[in-house]
Short mmCIF file of C-alpha atoms in Angstrom, two decimals:
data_model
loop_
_atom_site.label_atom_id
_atom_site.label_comp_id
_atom_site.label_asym_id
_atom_site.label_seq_id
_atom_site.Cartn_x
_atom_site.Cartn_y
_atom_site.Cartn_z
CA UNK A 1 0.00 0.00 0.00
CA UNK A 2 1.44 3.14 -1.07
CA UNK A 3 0.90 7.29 -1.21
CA UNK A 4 -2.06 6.61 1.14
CA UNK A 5 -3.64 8.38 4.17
CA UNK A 6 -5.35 6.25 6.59
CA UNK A 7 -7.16 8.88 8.66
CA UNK A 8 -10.09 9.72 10.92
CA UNK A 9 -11.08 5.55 12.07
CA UNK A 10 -12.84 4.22 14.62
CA UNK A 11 -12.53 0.75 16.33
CA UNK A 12 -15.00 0.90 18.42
CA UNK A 13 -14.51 -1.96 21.49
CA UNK A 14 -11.87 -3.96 19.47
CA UNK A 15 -9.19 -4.74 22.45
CA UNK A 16 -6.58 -5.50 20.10
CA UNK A 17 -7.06 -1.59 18.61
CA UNK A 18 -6.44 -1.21 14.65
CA UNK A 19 -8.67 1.44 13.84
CA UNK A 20 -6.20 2.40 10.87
CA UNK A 21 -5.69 -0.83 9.94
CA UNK A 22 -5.68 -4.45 11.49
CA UNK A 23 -3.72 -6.46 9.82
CA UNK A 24 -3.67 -10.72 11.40
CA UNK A 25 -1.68 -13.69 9.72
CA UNK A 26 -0.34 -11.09 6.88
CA UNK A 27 2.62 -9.45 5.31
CA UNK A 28 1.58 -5.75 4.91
CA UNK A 29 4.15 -3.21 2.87
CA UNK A 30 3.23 0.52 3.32
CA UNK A 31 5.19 2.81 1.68
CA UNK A 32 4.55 7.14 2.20
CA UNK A 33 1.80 6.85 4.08
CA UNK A 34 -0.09 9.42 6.34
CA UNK A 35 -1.38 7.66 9.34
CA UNK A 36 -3.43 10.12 11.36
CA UNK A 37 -6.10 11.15 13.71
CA UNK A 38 -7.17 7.40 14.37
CA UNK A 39 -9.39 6.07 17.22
CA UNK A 40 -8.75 2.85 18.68
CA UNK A 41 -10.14 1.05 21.70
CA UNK A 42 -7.07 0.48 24.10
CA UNK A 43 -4.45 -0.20 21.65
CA UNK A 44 -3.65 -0.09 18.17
CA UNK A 45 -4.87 3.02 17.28
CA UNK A 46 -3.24 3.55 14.15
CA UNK A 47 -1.84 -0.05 13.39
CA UNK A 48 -2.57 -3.58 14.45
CA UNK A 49 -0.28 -6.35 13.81
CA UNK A 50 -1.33 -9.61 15.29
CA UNK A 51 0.96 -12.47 14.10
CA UNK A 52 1.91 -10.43 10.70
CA UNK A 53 5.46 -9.12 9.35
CA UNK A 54 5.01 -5.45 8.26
CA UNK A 55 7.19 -2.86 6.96
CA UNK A 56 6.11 0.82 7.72
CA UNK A 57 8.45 3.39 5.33
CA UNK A 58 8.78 6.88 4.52
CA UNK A 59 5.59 7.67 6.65
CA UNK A 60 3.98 9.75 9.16
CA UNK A 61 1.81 8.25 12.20
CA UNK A 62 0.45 11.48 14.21
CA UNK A 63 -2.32 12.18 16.37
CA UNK A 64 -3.57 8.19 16.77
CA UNK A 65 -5.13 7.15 19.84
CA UNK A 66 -6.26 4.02 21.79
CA UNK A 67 -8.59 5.07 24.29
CA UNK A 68 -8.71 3.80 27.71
CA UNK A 69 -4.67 3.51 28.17
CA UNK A 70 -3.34 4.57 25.03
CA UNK A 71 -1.22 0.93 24.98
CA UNK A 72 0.24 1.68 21.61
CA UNK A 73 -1.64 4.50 20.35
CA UNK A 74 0.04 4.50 16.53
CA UNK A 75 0.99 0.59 16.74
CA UNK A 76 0.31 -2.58 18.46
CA UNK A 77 2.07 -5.66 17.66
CA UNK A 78 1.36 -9.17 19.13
CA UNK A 79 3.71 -12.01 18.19
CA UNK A 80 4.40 -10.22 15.02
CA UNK A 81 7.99 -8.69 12.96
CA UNK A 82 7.73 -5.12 12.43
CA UNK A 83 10.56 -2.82 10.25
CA UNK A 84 10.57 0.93 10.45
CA UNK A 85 12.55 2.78 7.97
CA UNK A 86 12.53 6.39 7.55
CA UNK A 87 9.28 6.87 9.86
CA UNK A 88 8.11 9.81 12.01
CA UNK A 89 6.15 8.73 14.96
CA UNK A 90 4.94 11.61 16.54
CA UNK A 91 2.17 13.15 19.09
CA UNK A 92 -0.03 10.11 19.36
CA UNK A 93 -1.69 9.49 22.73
CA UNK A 94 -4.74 11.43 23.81
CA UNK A 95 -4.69 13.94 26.85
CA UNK A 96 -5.35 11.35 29.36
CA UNK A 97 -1.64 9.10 28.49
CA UNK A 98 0.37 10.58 31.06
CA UNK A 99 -2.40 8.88 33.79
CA UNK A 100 -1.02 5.00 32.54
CA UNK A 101 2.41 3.74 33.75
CA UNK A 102 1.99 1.68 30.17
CA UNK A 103 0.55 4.04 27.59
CA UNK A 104 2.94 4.18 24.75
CA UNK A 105 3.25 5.28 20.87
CA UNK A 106 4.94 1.69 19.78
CA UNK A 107 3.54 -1.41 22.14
CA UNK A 108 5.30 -4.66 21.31
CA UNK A 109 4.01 -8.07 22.90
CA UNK A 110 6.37 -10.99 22.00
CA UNK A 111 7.40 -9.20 18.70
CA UNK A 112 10.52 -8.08 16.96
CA UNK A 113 10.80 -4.47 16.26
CA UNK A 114 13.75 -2.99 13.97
CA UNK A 115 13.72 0.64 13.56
CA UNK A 116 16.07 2.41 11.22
CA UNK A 117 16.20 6.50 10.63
CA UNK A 118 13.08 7.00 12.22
CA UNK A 119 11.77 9.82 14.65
CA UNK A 120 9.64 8.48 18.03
CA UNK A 121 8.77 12.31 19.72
CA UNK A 122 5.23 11.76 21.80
CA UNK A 123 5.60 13.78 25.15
CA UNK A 124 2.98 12.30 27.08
CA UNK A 125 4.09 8.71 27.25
CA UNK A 126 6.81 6.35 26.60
CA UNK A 127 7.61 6.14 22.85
CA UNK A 128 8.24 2.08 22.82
CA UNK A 129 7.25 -0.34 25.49
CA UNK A 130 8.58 -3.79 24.70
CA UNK A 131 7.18 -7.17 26.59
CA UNK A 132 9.23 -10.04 25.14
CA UNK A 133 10.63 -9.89 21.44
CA UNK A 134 13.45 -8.16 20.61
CA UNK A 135 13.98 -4.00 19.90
CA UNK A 136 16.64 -2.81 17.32
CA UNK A 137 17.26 0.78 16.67
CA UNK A 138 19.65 2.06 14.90
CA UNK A 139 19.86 6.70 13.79
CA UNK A 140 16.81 7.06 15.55
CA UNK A 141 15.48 10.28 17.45
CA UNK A 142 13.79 8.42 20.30
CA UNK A 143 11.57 11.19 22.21
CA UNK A 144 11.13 13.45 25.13
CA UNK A 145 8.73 10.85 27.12
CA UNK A 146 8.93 10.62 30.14
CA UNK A 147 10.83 6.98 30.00
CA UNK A 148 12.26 6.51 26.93
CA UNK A 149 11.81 2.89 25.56
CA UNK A 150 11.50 2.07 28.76
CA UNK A 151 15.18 3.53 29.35
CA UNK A 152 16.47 1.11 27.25
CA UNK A 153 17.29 2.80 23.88
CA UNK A 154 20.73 1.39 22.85
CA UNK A 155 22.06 0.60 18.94
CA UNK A 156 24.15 2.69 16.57
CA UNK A 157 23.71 6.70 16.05
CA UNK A 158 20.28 6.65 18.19
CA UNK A 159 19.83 10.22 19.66
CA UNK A 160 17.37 12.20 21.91
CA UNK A 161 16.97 15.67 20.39
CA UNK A 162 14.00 17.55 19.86
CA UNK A 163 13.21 17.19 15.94
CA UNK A 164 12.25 20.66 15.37
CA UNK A 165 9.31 19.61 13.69
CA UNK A 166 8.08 22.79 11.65
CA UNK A 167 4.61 22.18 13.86
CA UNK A 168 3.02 19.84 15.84
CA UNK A 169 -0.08 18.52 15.77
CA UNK A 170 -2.94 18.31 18.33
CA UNK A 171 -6.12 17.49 19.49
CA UNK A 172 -8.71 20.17 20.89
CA UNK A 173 -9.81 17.84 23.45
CA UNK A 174 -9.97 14.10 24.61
CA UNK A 175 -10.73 11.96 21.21
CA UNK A 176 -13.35 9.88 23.51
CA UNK A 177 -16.28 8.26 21.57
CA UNK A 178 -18.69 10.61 20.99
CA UNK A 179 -16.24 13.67 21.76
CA UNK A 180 -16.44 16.74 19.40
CA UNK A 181 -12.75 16.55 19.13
CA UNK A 182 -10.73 17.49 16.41
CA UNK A 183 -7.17 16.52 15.28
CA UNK A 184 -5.34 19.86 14.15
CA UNK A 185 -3.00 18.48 11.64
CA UNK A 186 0.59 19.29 12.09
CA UNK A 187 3.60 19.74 9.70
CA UNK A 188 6.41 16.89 10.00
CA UNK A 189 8.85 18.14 8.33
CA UNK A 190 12.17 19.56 9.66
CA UNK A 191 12.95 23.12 10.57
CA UNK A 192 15.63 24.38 8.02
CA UNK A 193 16.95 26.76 11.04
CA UNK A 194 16.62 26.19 14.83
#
């Protein structure tokens, strides 16, 4: 799947989340892809991998959520392989993530995550939170959460250095069902200048 935008889903009561896209006993490829302002019950709000290999590259995941604890608000994996290459994932959570000692952008259950030039900046949660599996990173930005990966970022060139994104984006209140919230798109790119 390529030069697509997977934006404004809801999973309504789905526990393992995916209101982007749930992907089970597959292979996904998705190439330049904006993944934004997705609803998910719990986890998953952007992604979904349940026993799957993806690749996620060249794209943006901002402003996904997974209601009621936000465990992997732009991806859940479960027993599944999952590549990053060239990825922002940035300001997913809702308002109420910092209130979970587990809420995270990136939840991995007995998976293998490999991330490679890739940008994890949240602020209201940890970016990765691994249980089982393995984590590679390697030139990442890993993020200004509170823990980051669960303080246990290590691999070649990783930094933690506020991207400068031209502007983040944000919601005007908490995405709950039935909310009038509204994603305010941000602008991922770098700042030429600091």
């Amino acid at each position: 799947i390529s030069n697509c935008m997977i934006t404004g889903n809801y999973a309504r009561y789905v526990s393992e989340g995916g209101a982007g896209v749930y992907c089970t006993n597959s292979r996904p490829v998705f190439i330049n892809c904006m993944v934004t302002c997705n609803v998910g019950y719990e986890k998953g709000g952007g992604f979904a991998f349940v026993q799957s290999t993806a690749t996620i590259a060249n794209s943006v995941l901002a402003g996904n959520v997974a209601i009621y604890g936000d465990r992997g608000a732009a991806i859940y994996a479960d027993q599944s392989n999952l590549m990053l290459i060239n990825c922002t994932v940035a300001d997913n959570g809702g308002p109420d993530a910092k209130y979970y000692s587990d809420a995270s952008a990136v939840r991995c259950e007995d998976s293998t995550i490999q991330a490679r030039n890739s940008i994890f900046w949240n602020g209201l949660m940890q970016e990765i939170w691994q249980t089982g599996g393995t984590l590679s990173l390697a030139y990442c930005d890993v993020g200004d959460a509170p823990t980051v990966v669960q303080g246990l970022w290590q691999g070649i060139g990783n930094i933690i250095a506020d991207p400068c994104f031209v502007e983040n984006g944000y919601w005007t209140e908490n995405p709950y069902y039935g909310s009038q919230a509204v994603w305010v798109p941000g602008d991922y790119h770098l700042r030429t200048t600091g």
